[in-house]
Coordinates of C-alpha atoms in Angstrom, one line a residue:
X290 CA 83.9 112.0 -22.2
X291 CA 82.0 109.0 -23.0
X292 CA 80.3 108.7 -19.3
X293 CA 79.8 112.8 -20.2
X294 CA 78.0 111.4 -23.3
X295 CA 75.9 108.6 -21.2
X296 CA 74.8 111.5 -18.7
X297 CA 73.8 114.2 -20.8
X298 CA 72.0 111.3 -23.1
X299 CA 70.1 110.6 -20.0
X300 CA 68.9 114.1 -19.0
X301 CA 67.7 114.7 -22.6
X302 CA 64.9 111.0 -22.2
X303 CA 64.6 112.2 -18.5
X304 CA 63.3 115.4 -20.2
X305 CA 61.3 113.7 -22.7
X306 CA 60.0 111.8 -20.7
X307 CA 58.7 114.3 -17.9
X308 CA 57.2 116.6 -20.6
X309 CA 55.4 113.8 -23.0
X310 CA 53.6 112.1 -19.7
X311 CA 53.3 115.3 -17.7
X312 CA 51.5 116.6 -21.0
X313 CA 49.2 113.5 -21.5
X314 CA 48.2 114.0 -18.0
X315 CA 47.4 117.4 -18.3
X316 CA 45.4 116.6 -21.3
X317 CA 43.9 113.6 -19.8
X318 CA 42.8 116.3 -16.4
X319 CA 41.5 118.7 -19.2
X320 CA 39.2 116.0 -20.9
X321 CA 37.8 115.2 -17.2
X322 CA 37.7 118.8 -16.1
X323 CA 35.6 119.6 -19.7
X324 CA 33.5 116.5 -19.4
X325 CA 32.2 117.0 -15.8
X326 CA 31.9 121.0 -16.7
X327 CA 29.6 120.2 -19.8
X328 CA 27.7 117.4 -18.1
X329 CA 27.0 120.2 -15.1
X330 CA 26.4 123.2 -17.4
X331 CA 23.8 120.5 -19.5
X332 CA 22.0 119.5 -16.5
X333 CA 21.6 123.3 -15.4
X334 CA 20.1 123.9 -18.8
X335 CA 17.8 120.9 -18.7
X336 CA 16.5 121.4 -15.1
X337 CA 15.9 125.3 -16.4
X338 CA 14.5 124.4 -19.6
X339 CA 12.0 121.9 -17.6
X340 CA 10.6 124.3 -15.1
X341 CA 9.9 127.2 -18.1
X342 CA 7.9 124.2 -19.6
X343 CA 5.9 123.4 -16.6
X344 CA 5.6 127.4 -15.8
X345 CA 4.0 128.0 -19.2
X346 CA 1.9 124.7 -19.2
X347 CA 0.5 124.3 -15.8
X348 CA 1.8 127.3 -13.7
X349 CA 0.4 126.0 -10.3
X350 CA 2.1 123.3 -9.9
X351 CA 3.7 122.1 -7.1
X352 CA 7.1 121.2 -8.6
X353 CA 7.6 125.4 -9.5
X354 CA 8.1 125.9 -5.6
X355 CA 9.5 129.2 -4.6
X356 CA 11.4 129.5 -8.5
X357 CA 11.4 133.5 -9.2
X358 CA 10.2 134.2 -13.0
X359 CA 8.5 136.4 -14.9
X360 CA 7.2 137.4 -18.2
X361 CA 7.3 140.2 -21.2
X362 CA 4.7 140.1 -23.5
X363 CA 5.4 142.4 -27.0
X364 CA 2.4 143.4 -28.8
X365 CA 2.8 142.4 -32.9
X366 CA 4.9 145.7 -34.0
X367 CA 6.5 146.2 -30.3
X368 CA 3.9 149.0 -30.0
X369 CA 3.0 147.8 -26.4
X370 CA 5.0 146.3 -23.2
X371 CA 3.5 144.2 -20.6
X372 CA 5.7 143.1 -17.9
X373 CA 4.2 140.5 -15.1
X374 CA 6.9 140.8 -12.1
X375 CA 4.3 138.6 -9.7
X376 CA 6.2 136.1 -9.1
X377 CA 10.2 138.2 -8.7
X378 CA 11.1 140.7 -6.2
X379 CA 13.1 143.9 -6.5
X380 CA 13.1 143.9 -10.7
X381 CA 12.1 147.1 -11.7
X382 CA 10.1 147.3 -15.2
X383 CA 12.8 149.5 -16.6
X384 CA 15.3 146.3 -16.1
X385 CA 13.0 144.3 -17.6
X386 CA 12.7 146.1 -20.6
X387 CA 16.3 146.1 -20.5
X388 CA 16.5 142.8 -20.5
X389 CA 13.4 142.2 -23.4
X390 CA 15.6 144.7 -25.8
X391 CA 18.9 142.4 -25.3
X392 CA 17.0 139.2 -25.9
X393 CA 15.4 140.4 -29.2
X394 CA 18.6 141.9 -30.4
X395 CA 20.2 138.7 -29.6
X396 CA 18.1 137.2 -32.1
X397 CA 17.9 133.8 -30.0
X398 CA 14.8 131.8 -29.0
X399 CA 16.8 130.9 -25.2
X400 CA 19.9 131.1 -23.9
X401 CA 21.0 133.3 -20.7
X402 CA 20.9 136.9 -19.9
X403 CA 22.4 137.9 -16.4
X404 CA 22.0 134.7 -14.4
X405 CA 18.7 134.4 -15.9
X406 CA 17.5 131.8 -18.2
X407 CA 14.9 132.8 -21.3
X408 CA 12.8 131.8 -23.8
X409 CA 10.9 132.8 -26.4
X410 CA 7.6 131.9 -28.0
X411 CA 5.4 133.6 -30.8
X412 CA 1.6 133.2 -30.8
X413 CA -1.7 136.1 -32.4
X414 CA -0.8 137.5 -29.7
X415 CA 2.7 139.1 -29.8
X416 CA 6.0 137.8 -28.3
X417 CA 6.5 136.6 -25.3
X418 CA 9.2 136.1 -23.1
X419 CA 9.7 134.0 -19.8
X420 CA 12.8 134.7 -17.8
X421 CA 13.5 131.8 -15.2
X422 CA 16.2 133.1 -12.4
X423 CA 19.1 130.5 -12.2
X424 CA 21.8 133.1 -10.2
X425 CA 22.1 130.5 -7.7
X426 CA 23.3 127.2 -9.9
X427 CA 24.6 129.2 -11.7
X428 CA 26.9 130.7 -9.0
X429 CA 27.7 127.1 -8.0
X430 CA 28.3 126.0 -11.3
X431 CA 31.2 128.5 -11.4
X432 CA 32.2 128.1 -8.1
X433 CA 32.7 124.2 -9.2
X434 CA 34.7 125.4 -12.3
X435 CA 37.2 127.0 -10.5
X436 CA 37.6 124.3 -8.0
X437 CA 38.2 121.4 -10.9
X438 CA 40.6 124.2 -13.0
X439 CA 42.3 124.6 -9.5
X440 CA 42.5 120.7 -9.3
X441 CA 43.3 119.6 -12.5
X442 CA 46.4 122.1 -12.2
X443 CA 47.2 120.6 -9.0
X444 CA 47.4 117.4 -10.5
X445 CA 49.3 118.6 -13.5
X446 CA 51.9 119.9 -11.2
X447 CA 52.5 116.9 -8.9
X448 CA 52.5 114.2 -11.6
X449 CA 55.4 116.1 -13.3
X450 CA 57.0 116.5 -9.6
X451 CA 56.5 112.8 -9.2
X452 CA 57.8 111.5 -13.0
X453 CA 60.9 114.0 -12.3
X454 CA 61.6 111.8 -9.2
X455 CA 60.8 108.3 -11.0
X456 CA 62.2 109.8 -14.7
X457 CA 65.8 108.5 -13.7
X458 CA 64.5 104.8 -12.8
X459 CA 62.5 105.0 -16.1
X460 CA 64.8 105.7 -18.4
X461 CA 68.0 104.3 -17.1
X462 CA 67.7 101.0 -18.5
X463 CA 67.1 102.4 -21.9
X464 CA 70.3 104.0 -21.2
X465 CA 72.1 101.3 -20.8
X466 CA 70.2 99.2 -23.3
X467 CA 71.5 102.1 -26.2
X468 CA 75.3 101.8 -24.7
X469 CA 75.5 98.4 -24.6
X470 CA 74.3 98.3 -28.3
X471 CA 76.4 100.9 -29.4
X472 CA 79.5 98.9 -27.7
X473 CA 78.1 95.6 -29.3
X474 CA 78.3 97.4 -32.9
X475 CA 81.7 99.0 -32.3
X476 CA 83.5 96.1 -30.9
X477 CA 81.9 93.4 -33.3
X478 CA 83.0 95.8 -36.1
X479 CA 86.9 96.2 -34.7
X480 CA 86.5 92.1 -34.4
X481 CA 85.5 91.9 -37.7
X482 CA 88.7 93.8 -39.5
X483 CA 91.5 91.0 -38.8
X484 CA 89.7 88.0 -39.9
X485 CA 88.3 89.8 -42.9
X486 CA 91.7 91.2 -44.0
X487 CA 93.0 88.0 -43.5
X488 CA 90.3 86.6 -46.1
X489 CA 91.1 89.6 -48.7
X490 CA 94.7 88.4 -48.7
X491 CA 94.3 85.0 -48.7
X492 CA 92.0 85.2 -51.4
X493 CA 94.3 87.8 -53.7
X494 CA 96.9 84.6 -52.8
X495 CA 94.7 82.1 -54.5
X496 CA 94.2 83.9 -57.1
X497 CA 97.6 84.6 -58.1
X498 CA 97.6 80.6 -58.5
X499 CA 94.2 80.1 -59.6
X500 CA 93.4 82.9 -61.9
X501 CA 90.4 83.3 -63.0
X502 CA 88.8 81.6 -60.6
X503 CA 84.9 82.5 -60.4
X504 CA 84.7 81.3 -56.8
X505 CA 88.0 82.9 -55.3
X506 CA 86.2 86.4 -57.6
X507 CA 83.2 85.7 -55.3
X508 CA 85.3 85.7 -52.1
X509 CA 86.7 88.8 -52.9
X510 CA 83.0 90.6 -53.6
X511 CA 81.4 89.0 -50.5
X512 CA 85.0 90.2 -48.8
X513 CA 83.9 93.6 -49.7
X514 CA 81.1 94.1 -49.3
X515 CA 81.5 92.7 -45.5
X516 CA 84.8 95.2 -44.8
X517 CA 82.9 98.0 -46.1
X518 CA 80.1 97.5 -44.2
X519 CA 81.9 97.5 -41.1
X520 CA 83.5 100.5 -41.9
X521 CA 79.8 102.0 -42.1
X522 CA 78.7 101.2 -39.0
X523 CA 82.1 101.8 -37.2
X524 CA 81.0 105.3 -38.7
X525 CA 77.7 105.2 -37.6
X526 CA 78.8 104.0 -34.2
X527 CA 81.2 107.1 -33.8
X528 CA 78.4 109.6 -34.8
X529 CA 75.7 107.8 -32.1
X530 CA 78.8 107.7 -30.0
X531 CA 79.1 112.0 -30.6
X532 CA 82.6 111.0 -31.6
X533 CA 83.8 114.2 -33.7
X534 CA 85.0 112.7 -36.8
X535 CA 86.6 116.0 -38.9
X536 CA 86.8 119.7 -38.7
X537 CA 84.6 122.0 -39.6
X538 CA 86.0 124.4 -42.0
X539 CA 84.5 127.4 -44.8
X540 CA 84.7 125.8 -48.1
X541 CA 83.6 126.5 -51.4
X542 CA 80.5 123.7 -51.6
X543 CA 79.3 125.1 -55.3
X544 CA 83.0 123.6 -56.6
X545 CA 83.1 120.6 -53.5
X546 CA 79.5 119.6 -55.6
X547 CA 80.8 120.4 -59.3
X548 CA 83.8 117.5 -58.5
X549 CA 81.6 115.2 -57.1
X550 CA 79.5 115.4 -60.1
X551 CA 81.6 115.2 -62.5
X552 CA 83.4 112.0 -61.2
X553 CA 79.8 110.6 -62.3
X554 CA 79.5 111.9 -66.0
X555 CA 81.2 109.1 -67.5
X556 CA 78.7 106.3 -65.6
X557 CA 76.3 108.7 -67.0
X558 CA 77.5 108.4 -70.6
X559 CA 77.7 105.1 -70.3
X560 CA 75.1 103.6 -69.4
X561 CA 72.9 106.3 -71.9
X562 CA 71.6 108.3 -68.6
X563 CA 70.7 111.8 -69.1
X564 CA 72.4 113.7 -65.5
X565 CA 71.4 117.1 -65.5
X566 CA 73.0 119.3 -62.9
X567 CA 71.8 122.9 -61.6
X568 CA 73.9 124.3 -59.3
X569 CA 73.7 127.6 -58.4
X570 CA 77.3 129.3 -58.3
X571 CA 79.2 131.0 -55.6
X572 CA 78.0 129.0 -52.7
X573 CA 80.2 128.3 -49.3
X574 CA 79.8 126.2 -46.5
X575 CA 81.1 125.6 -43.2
X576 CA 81.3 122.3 -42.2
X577 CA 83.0 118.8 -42.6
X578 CA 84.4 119.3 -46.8
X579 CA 85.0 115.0 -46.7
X580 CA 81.6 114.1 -45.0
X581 CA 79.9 116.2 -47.4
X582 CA 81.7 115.2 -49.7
X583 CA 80.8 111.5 -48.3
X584 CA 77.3 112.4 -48.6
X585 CA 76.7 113.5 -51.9
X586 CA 78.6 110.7 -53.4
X587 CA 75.9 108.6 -51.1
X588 CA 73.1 110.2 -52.8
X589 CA 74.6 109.8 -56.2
X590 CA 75.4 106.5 -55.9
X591 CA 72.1 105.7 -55.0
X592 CA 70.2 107.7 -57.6
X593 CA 72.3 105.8 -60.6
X594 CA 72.1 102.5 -58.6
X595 CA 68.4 102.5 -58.3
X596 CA 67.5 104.6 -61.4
X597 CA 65.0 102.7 -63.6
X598 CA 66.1 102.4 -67.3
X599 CA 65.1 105.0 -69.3
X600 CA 64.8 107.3 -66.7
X601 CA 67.2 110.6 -65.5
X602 CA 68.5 111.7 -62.6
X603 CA 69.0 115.7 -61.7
X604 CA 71.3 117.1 -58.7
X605 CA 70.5 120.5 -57.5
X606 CA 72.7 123.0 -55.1
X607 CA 70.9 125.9 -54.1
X608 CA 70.5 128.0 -51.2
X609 CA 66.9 128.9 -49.4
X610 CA 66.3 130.7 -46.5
X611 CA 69.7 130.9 -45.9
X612 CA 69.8 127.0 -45.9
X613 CA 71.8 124.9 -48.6
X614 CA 69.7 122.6 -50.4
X615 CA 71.4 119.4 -52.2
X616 CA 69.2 117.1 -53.8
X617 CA 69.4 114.1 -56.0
X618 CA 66.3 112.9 -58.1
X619 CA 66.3 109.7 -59.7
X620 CA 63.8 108.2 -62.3
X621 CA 62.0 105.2 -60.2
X622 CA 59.1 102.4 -61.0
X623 CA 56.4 101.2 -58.8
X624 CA 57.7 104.1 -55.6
X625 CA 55.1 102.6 -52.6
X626 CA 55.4 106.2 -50.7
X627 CA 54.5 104.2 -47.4
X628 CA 57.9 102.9 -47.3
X629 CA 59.8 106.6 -47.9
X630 CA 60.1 107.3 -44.4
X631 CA 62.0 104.1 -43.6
X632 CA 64.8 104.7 -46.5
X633 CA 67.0 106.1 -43.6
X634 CA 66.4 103.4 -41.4
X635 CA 69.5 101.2 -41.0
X636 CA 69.2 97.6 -42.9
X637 CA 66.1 98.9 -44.4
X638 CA 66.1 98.4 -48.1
X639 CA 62.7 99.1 -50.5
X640 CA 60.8 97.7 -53.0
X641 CA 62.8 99.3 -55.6
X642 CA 66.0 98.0 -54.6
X643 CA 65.2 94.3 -55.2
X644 CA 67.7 92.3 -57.2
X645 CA 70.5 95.4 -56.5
X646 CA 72.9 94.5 -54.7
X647 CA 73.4 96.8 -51.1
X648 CA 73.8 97.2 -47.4
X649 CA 70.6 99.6 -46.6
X650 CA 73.5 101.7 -44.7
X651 CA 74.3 104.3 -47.0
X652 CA 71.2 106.7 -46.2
X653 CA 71.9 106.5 -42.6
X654 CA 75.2 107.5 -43.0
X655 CA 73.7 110.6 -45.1
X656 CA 71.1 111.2 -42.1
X657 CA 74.3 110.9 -39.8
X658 CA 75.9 113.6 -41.3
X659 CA 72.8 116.3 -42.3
X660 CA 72.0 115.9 -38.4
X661 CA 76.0 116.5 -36.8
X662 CA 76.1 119.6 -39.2
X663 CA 72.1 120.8 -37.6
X664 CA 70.1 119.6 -40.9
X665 CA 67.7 117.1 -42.2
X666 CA 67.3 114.6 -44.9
X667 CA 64.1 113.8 -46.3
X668 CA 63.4 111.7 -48.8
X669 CA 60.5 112.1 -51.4
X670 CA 58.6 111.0 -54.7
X671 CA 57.3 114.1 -56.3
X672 CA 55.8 112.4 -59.3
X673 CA 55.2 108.9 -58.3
X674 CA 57.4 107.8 -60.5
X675 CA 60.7 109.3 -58.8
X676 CA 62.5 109.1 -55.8
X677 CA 64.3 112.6 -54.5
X678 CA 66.7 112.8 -51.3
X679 CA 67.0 116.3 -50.2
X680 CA 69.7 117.1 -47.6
X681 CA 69.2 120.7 -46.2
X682 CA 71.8 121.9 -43.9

C-alpha cells in the first residue's frame, strides 16, 4: 500500500513536471517564433515603405532597379481615373481599379492589398495611389512562417519526449525527500507518547502530594499542549500518508452543525459574545460525521479564541451549487490580508494570534479534511476587520 502511495505520488510530480516545463518551453519557442516573425514582417514593411519614398521623390534612381509599381490618380470628386501601368506587366486597368476601390473603402493611408504594398497621398490635384509589388518577400515571409511554426512544434514535442525520460530522475529525490519527512513526523510523534504520558502521570503524582502547586499546574499545561500536538500531526501524517482514517457515511450535517454549536453557547454567554447562527435546515452529507465534526469545532474554536473583544462571531450552513458551505466569521483587529493565505500553513500563526496561546495546527487539520472529502478551505477578511474560514465540500 504505502510503496502504492510512493508510486502513484511520483507519477502525479512526473506529470507536473512534464507539462509545467514542456509548457514554458512551448511558450518560450512561441516568444522566439513571434519575435523573429515581427522583426521579418517589419523589415518587409520598411524596405517597402523605403522604395515608395524614393519612387515618388526621385523615380530614376538607381536603387528602384527592376521593382514593378504603379500609380492611380483620382480626380477631387472621383469624377476621373488615371492609371500608369509603365512600370508593371500583365495588370489590366480594370484590376487596378479594383484594387483603387478596395484601398479607399479601406479607409487606410497604406497597408497591403494582394501581395502589393500601397500608399496614399492627397495634393490640388486629387488622390493618388502608389502600389509597390512585394509577392515575392512576401511569399518568403510565409514560407519562413511555416518553417519556424513547424520548428517550434518540433521542439515542443521533443523537450516533452526528453523531460518524460529525465522526469523520473527529477523528481525522485523529492520523493524520497517527502517520505522521509512524513516518516520523521510519524515516528518522532509515536516516540513522543511514552515519555510524555510518563510526565502527565508523574505530574498528577506530585500533585496529589503537593497540591496546589503552580509549577507541577504548569507541567501539566505544557504536558498538554505537547500530547495534543502530537496527536495533530500523527493526524496530519496519516492524511499526507492517504491513510483512510473513518468511513464515509449519509448523515444529517444541518443537526451534526446544530450540536456543535450549541456545545459553544455557554462560552458565548459568558464571555458576553453575541454567536449568531444561520443554518439552513434539512441538509445531509456524505462523508466522515467525526472529522466534520473535528472540523467545525476547529473553526469554532478558532473564531472565539481569536475574536477581538467586543466583536461577534456568525456560523453559517448552507448549500450552493450543490456544494455545502460552513463558515465561521469572527470579529478581528488589525487583519494584515497578506498573511491569509498562510493561516493553513502548518506552524504558521498570525499577527492576530499574538499573546494566545496555540500550535498553528488546527487549520491544517481543517484543510486536511475539506481536501480527503474533494473540498476547499479558504480563509478571508470581508470587512477588514474580520476573519472568515469557509470550508466548501
Amino acid at each position: 500500500m504505502k510503496n502504492e502511495q510512493k508510486r502513484s505520488m511520483k507519477r502525479t510530480l512526473q506529470v507536473r513536471f512534464v507539462l509545467l516545463s514542456t509548457l514554458a518551453a512551448a511558450l518560450l519557442l512561441a516568444i522566439v517564433v513571434f519575435v523573429s516573425l515581427l522583426r521579418s514582417y517589419g523589415s518587409i514593411c520598411n524596405r517597402a515603405d523605403h522604395l515608395i519614398d524614393i519612387i515618388l521623390k526621385t523615380p530614376d534612381s538607381p536603387e528602384i532597379g527592376d521593382a514593378r509599381y504603379f500609380s492611380v490618380l483620382l480626380s477631387p470628386g472621383g469624377s476621373r481615373f488615371i492609371a500608369d501601368l509603365t512600370h508593371t506587366s500583365q495588370l489590366p486597368e480594370k484590376t487596378a481599379g479594383i484594387y483603387t476601390k478596395q484601398v479607399m473603402h479601406s479607409g487606410k493611408d497604406s497597408g497591403f492589398l494582394e501581395g502589393w504594398r500601397y500608399r496614399v497621398t492627397k495634393d490640388t490635384e486629387g488622390i493618388h495611389i502608389l502600389f509597390l509589388s512585394r509577392k515575392l518577400p512576401l511569399e518568403m515571409f510565409r514560407d519562413t512562417r511555416e518553417m519556424l511554426i513547424l520548428v517550434a512544434l518540433g521542439g515542443t514535442i521533443l523537450a516533452g519526449v526528453v523531460l518524460t525520460l529525465v522526469s523520473g530522475q527529477v523528481v525522485a529525490p523529492l520523493v524520497e525527500a517527502n517520505e522521509k519527512q512524513k516518516a520523521f513526523i510519524t515516528a518522532a510523534s509515536h516516540e513522543l507518547k511514552t515519555p510524555l504520558a510518563v510526565i502527565s502521570a508523574d505530574s498528577q503524582l506530585l500533585e496529589m502530594e503537593l497540591e496546589g502547586n503552580e509549577w507541577i499546574k504548569d507541567i501539566q499545561l505544557q504536558t498538554q499542549r505537547l500530547t495534543d500536538m502530537t496527536q495533530d500531526l500523527v493526524y496530519l501524517s496519516r492524511c499526507d500518508e492517504g491513510i483512510s482514517q473513518g468511513s464515509f457515511i449519509q448523515f444529517p450535517i444541518s443537526d451534526l452543525a446544530e450540536d456543535v454549536a450549541a456545545s459553544y453557547r455557554s462560552l458565548a454567554e459568558s464571555r458576553n459574545i453575541p454567536f449568531r447562527l444561520s443554518i439552513q435546515e434539512g441538509l445531509s452529507c456524505t462523508g466522515d460525521e467525526e472529522a466534520l465534526r473535528q472540523l467545525m469545532t476547529i473553526l469554532l474554536d478558532n473564531a472565539f479564541r481569536y475574536c477581538a473583544t467586543g466583536g461577534s462571531i456568525r456560523l453559517v450552513l448552507e448549500e450552493t451549487q450543490r456544494k455545502l458551505r460552513f463558515s465561521v466569521t469572527n470579529s478581528a483587529r488589525n487583519v494584515n490580508e497578506e498573511e491569509l493565505d498562510r493561516f493553513t500553513d502548518r506552524f504558521y500563526r498570525g499577527s492576530t494570534s499574538a499573546g494566545i496561546p496555540g500550535s498553528g495546527l488546527g487549520l491544517s487539520i481543517a484543510l486536511a479534511i475539506c481536501r480527503r472529502h474533494k473540498g476547499k478551505l479558504q480563509v478571508t477578511s470581508p470587512t477588514g476587520e474580520d476573519i472568515r474560514v469557509t470550508a466548501v465540500i
